[in-house]
Coordinates of N, CA and C in Angstrom, one line a residue:
X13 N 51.4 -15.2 -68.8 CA 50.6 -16.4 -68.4 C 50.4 -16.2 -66.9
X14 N 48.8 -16.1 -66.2 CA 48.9 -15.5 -65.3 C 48.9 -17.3 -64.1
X15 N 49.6 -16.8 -63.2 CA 49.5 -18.2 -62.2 C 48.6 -18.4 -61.4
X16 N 48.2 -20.2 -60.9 CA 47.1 -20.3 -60.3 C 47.4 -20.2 -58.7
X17 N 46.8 -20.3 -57.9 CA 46.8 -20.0 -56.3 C 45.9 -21.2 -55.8
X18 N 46.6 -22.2 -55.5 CA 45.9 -23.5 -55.1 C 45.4 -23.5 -53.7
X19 N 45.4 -22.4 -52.9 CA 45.4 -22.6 -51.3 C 44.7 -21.2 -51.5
X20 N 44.3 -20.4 -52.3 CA 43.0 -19.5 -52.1 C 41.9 -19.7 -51.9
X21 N 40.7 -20.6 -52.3 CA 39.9 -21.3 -52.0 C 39.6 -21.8 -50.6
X22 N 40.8 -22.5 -50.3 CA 40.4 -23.0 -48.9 C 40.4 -22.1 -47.8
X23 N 40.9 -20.9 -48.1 CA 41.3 -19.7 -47.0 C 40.1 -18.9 -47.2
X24 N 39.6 -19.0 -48.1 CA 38.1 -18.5 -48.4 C 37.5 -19.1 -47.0
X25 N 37.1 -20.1 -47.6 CA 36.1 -21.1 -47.5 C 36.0 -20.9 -45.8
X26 N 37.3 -21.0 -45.0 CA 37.8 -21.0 -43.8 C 37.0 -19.7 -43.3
X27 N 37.5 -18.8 -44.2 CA 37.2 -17.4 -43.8 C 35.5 -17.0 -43.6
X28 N 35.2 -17.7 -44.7 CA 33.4 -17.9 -44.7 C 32.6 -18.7 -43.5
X29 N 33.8 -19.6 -42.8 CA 33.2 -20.6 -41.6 C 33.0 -19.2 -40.5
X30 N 34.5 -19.2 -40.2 CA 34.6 -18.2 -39.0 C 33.5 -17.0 -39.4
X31 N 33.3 -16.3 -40.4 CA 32.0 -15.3 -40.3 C 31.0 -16.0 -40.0
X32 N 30.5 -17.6 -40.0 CA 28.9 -17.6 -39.6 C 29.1 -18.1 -38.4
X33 N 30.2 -18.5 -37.9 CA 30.4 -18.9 -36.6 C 29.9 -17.5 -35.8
X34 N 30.2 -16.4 -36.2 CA 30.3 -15.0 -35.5 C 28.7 -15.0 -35.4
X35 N 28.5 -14.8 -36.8 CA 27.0 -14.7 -36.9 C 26.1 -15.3 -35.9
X36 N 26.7 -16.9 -36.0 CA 25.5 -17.6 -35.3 C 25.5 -17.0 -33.4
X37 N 26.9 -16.8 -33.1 CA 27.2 -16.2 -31.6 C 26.2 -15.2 -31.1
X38 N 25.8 -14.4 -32.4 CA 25.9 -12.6 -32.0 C 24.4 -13.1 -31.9
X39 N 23.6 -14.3 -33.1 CA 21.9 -14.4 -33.2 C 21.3 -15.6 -31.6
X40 N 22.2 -15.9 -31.1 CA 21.9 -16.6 -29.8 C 22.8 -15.9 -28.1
X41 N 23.1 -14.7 -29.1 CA 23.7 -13.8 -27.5 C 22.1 -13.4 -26.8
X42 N 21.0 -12.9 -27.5 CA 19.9 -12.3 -26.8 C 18.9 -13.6 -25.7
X43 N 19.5 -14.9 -26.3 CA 18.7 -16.2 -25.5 C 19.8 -16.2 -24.2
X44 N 21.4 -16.5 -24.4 CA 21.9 -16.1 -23.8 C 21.8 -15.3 -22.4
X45 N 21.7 -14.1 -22.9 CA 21.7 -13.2 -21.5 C 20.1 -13.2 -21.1
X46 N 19.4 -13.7 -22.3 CA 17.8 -14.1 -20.9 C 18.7 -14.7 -19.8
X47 N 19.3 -15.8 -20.2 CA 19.3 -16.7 -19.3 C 19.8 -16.7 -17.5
X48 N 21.0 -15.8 -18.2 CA 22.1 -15.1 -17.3 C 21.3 -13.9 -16.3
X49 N 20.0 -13.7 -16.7 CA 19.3 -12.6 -16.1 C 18.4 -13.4 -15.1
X50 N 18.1 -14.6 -15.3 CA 16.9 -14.9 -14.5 C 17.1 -14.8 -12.8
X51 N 16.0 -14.6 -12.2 CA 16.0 -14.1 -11.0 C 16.2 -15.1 -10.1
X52 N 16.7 -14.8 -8.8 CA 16.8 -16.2 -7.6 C 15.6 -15.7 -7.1
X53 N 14.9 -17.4 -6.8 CA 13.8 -17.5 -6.4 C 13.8 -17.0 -4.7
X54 N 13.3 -16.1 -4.0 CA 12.9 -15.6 -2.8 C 12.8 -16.6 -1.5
X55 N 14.1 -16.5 -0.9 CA 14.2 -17.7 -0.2 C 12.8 -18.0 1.4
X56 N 12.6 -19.3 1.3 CA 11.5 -19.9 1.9 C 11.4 -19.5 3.7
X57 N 10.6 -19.5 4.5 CA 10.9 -19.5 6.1 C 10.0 -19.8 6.4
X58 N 10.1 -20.6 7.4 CA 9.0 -21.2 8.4 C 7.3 -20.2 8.3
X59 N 6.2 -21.3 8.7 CA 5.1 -20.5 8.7 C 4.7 -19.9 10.1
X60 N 5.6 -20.5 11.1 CA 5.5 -19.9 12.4 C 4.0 -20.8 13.2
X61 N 3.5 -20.9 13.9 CA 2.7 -21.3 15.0 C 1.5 -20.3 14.5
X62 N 1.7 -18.8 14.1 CA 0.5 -18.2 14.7 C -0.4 -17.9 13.0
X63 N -0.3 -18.9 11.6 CA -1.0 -18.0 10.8 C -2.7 -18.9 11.3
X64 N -3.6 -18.3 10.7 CA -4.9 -17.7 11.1 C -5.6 -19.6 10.9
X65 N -6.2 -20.4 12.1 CA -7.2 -21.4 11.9 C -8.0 -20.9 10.6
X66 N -8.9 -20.2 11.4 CA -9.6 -19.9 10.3 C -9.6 -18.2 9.6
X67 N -9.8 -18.0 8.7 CA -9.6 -16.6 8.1 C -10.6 -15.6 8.5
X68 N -9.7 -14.3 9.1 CA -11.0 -13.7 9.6 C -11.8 -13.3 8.5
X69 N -13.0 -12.1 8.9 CA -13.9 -11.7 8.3 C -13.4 -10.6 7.8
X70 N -12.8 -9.7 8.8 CA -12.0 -8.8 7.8 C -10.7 -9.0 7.4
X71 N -10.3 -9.1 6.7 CA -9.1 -9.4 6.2 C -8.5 -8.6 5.0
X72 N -8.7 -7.2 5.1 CA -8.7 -6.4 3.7 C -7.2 -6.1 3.9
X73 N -6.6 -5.5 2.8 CA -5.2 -4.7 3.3 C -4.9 -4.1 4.0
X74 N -6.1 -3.0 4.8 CA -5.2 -2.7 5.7 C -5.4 -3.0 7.2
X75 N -4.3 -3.5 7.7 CA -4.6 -3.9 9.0 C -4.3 -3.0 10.7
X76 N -4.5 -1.6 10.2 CA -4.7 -0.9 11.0 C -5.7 -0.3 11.5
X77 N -6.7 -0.6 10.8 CA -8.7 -0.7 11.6 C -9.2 -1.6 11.0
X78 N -9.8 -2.4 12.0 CA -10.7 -3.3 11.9 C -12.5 -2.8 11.6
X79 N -13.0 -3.5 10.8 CA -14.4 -3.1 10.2 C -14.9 -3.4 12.1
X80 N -15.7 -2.0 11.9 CA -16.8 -1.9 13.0 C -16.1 -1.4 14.1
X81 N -14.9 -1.2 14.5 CA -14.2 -0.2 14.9 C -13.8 1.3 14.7
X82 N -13.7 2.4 15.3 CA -13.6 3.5 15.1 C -12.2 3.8 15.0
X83 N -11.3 3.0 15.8 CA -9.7 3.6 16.4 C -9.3 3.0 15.6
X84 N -7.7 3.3 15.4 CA -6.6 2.8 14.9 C -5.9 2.1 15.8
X85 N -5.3 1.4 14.7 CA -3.5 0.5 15.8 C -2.9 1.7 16.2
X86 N -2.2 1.2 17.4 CA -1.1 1.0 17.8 C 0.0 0.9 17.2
X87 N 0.8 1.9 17.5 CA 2.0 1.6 16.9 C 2.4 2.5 15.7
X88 N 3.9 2.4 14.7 CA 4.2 3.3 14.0 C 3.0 2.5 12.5
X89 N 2.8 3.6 11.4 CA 2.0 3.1 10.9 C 3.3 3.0 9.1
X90 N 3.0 1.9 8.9 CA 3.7 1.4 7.7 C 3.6 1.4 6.6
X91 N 3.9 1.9 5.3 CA 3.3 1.3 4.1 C 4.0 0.2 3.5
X92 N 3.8 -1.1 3.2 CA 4.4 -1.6 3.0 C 3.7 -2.4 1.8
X93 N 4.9 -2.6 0.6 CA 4.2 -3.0 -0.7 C 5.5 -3.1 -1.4
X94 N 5.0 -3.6 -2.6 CA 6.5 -4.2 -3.4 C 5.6 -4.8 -4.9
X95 N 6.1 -6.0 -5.5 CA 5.8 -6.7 -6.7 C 5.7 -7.9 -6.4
X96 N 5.1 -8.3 -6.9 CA 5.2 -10.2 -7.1 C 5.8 -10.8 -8.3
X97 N 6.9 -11.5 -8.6 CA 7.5 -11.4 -9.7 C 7.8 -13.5 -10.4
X98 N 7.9 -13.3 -11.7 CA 8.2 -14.4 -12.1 C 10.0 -14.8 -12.3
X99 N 10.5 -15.5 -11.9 CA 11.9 -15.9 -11.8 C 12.5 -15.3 -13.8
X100 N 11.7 -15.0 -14.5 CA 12.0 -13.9 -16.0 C 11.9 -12.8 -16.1
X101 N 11.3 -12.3 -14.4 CA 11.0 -11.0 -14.5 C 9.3 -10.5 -14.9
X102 N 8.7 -11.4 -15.2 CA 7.5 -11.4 -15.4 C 6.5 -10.9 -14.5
X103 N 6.2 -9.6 -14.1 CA 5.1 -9.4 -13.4 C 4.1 -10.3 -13.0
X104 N 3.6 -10.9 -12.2 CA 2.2 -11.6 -11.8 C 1.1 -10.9 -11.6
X105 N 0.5 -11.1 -12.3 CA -0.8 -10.0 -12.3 C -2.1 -11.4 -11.4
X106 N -2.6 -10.5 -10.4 CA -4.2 -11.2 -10.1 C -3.4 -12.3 -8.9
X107 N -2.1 -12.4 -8.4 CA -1.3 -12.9 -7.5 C -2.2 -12.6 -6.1
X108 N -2.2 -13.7 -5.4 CA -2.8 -13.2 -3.6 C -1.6 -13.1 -2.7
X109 N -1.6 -12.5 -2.2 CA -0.7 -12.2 -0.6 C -1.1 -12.3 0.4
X110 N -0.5 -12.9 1.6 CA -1.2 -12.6 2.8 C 0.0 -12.2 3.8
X111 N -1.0 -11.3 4.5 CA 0.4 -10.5 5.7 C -0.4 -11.3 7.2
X112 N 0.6 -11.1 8.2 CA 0.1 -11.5 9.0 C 1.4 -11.2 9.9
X113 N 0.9 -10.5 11.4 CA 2.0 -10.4 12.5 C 1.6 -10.2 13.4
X114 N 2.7 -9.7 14.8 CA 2.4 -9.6 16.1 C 1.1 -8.0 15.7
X115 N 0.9 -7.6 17.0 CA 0.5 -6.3 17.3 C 1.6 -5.7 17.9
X116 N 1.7 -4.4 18.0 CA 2.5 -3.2 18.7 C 2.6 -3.6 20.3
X117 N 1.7 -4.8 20.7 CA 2.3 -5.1 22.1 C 3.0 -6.0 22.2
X118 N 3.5 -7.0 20.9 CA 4.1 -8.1 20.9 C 3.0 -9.2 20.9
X119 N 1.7 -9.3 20.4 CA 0.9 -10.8 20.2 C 0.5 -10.7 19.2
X120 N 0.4 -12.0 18.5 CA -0.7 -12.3 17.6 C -2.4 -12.1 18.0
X121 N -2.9 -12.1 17.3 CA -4.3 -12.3 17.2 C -4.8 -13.8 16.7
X122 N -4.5 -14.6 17.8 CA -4.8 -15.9 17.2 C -4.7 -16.7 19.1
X123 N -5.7 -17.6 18.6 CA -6.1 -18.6 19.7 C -4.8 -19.1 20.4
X124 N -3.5 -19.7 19.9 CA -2.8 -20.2 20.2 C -2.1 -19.3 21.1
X125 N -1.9 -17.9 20.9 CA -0.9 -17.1 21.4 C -1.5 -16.3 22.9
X126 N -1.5 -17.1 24.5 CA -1.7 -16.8 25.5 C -1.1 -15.4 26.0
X127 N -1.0 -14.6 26.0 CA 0.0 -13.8 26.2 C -0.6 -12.6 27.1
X128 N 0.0 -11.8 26.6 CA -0.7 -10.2 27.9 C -1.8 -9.6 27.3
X129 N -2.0 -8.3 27.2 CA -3.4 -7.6 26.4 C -3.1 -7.5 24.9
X130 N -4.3 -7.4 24.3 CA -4.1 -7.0 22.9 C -4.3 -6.1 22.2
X131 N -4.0 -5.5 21.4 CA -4.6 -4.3 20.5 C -5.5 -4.4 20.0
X132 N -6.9 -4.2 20.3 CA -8.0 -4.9 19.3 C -8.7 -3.8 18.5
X133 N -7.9 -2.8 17.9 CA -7.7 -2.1 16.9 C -6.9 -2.1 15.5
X134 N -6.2 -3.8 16.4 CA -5.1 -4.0 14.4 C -5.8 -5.6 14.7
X135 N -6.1 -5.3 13.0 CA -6.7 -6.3 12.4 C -5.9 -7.6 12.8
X136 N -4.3 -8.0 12.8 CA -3.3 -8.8 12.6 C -3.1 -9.5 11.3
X137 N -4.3 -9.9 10.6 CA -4.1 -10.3 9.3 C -4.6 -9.8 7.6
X138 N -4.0 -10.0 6.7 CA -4.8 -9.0 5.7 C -4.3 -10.0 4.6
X139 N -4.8 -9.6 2.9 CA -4.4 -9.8 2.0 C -5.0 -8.8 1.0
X140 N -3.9 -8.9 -0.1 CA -3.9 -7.9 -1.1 C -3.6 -8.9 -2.3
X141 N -4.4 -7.9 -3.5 CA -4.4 -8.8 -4.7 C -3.4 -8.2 -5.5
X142 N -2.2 -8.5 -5.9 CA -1.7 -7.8 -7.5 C -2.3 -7.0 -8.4
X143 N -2.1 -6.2 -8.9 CA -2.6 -5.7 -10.2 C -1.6 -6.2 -11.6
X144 N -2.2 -5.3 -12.4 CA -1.4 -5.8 -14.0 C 0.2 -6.0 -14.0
X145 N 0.8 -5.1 -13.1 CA 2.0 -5.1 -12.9 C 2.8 -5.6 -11.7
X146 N 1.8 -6.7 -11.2 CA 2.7 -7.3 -10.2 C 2.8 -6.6 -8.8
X147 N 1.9 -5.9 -8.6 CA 2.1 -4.8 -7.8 C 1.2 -5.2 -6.3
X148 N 1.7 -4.4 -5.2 CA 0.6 -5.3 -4.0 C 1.1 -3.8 -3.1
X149 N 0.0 -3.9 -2.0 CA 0.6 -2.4 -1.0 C -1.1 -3.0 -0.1
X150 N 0.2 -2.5 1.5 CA -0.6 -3.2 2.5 C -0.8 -2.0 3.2
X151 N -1.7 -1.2 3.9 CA -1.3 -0.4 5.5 C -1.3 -1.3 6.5
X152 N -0.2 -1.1 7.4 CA 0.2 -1.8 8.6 C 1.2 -1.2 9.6
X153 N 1.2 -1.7 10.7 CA 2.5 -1.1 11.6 C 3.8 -1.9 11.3
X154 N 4.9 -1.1 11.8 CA 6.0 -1.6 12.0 C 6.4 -2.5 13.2
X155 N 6.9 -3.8 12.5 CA 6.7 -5.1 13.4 C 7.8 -4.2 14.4
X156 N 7.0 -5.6 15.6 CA 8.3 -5.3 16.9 C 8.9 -6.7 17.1
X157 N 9.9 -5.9 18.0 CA 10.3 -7.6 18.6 C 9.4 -8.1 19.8
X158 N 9.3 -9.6 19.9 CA 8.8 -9.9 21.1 C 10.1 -11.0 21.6
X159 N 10.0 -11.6 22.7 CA 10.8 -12.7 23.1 C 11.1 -13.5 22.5
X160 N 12.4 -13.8 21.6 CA 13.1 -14.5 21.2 C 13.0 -14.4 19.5
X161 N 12.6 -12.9 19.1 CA 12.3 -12.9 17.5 C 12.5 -11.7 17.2
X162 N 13.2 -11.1 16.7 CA 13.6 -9.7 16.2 C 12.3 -9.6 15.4
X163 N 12.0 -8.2 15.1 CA 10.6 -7.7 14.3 C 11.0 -8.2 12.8
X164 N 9.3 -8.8 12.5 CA 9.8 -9.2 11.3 C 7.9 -9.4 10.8
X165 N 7.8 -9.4 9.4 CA 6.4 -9.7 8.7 C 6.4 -11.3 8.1
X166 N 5.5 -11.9 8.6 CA 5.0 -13.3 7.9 C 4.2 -13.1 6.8
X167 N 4.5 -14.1 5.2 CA 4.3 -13.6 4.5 C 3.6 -14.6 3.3
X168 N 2.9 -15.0 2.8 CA 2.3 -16.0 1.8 C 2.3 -15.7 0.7
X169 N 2.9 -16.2 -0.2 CA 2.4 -15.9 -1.9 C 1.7 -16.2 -2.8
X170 N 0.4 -16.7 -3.5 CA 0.1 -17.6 -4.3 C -0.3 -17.1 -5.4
X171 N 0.6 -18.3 -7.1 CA 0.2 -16.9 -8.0 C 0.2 -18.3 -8.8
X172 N -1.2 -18.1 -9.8 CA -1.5 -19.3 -10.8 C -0.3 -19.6 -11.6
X173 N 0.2 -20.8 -11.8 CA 1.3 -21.5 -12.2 C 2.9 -21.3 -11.5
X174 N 2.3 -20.9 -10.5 CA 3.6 -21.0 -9.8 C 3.8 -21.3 -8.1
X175 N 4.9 -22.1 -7.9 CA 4.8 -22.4 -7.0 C 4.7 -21.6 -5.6
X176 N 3.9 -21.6 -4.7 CA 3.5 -20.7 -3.4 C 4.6 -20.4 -2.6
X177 N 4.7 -19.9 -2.1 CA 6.2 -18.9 -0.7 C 5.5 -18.6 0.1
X178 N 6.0 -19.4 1.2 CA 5.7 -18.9 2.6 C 6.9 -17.8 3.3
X179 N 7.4 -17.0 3.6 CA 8.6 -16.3 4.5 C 8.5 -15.2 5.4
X180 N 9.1 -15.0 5.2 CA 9.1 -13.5 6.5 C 10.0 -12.5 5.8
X181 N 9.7 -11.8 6.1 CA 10.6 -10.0 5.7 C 10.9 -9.8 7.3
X182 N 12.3 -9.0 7.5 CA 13.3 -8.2 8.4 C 13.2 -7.1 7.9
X183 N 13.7 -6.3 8.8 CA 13.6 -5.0 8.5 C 15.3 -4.6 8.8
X184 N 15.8 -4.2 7.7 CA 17.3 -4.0 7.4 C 17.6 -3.3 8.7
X185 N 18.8 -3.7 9.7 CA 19.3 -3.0 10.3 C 19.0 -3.4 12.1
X186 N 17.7 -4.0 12.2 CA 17.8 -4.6 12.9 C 18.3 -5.7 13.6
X187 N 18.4 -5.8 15.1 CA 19.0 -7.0 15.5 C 18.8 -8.4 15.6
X188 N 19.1 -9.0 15.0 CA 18.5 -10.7 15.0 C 19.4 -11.7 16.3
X189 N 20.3 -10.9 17.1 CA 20.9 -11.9 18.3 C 19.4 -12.6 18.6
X190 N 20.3 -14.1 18.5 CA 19.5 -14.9 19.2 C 18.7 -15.0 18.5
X191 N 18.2 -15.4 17.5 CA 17.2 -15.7 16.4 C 17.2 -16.6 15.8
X192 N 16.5 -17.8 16.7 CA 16.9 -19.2 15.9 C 16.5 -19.6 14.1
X193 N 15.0 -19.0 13.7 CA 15.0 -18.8 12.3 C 16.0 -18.5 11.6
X194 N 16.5 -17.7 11.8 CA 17.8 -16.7 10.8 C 19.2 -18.0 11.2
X195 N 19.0 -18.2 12.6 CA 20.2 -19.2 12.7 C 20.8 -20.2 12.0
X196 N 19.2 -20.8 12.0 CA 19.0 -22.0 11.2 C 18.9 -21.9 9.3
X197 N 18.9 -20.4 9.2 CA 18.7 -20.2 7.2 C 20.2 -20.4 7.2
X198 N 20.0 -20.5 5.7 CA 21.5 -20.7 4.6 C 22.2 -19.3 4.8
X199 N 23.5 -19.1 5.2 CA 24.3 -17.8 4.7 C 23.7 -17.1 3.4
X200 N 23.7 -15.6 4.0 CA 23.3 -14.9 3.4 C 21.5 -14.3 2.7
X201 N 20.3 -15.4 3.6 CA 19.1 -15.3 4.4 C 18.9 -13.7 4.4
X202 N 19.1 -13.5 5.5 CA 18.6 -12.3 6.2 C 19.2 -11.1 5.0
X203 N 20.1 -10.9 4.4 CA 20.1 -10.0 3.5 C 19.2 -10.1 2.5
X204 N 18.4 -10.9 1.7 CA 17.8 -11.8 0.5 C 16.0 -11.3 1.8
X205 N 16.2 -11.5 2.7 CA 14.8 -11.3 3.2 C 14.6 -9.9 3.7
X206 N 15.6 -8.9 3.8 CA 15.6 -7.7 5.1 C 15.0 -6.2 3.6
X207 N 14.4 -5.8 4.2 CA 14.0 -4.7 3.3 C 14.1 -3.1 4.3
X208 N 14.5 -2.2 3.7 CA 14.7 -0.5 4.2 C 13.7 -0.1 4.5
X209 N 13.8 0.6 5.8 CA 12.4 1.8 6.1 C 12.7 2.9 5.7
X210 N 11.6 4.0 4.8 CA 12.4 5.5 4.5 C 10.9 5.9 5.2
X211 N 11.4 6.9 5.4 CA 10.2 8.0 6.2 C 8.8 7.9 4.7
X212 N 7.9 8.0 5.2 CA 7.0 8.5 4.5 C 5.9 9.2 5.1
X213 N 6.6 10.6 5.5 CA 5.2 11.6 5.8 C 3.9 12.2 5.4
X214 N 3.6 11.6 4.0 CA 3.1 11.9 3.4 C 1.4 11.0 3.8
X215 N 2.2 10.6 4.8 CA 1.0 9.1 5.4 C 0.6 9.4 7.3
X216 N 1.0 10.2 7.1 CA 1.2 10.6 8.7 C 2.7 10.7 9.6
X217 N 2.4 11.9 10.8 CA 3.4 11.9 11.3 C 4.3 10.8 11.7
X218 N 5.9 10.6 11.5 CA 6.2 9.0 11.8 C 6.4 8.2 11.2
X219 N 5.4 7.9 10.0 CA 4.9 7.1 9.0 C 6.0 6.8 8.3
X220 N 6.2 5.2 8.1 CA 7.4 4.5 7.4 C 6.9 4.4 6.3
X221 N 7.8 3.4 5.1 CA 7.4 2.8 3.6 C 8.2 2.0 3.7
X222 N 8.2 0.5 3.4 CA 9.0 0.0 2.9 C 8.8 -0.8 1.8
X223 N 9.7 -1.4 1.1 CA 9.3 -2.0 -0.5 C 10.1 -3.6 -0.8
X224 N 9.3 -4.7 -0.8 CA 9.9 -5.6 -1.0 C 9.2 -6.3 -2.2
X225 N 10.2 -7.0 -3.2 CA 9.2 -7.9 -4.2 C 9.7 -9.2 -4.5
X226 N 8.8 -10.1 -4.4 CA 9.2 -11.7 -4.1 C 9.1 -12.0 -5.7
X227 N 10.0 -13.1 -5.8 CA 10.1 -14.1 -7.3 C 10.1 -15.6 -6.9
X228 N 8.6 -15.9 -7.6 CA 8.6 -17.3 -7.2 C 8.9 -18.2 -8.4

């Protein structure tokens, strides 16, 4: 007479919970780690006193000759380019950029900025459009410091459905004593904004690269 097992069933049944509990874990781990992946948005910085009244006429990427001039800037010459990115990682394709800085003697090219002589071989201002992959590349020199600002690039973002960035890029390694911008950002600023210079000779003797990519 074979005997019954009154508590097998339920230890089943238990046993069949805990498998779909597993299941359901392992089919919402991939939403999961989207989540855990998304990007910090590219922190904000003042627009400064000197971006452009009105927008020059040339204003192409590169802002080391000016249309109708023969000479070049002044100064070390830069490549500087990166991505435009969506806080998912999403490339921005068709994104605008605009650069905008001193000259190699320390002024802007703008009405406001009284100062000593100018370079009137660098453009001071430019924009570049994204391509398919989010991609952007400017020629320009390597900022300097002027009185009371370690070298640094002013920088605008604007990309359809997303909200616009104004900031600045540093240049890793430089000195920011006395830099009321940086003073005034949240800890940990200037690392989140500072990008590397590596040689790139392949652009001229001297010739830097550096690579930054914003997530708005």
């Amino acid at each position: 007479m074979s005997q019954r097992h009154p508590h097998r069933r339920p230890v089943l049944r238990a046993g069949r919970r805990a498998a779909l509990r597993g299941l359901a874990a392992i089919a919402l781990y991939p939403f999961t780690a989207a989540a855990q992946s998304t990007l910090p948005r590219t922190p904000a910085q003042t627009e400064g006193p000197f971006y452009p009244r009105t927008i020059p006429s040339d204003h192409d990427a590169d802002l080391t000759q000016v249309a109708g001039r023969s000479g070049r800037a002044r100064g070390t010459p830069l490549s500087f380019s990166g991505r435009v990115l969506a806080r998912d990682g999403r490339p921005l394709a068709g994104a605008t950029v605009e650069l905008w800085q001193c000259d190699s003697l320390g002024r802007y090219h703008h009405i406001g900025d009284q100062g000593g002589p100018l370079d009137d071989d660098f453009q001071g201002y430019g924009t570049a459009t994204t391509d398919a992959a989010g991609r952007y590349a400017f020629t320009t020199i390597r900022p300097v410091a002027y009185p009371g600002r370690p070298p640094h690039l002013h920088v605008k973002v604007h990309a359809s459905g997303a909200t616009s960035l104004t900031t600045q890029v540093y240049i890793r390694g430089d000195s920011i004593a006395g830099d009321a911008v940086i003073a005034g950002s949240p800890a940990g600023t200037l690392d989140r904004l500072s990008m590397a210079l590596t040689p790139a000779a392949d652009r001229g003797p001297g010739a830097l690269a550096g690579t930054f990519d914003f997530v708005l």
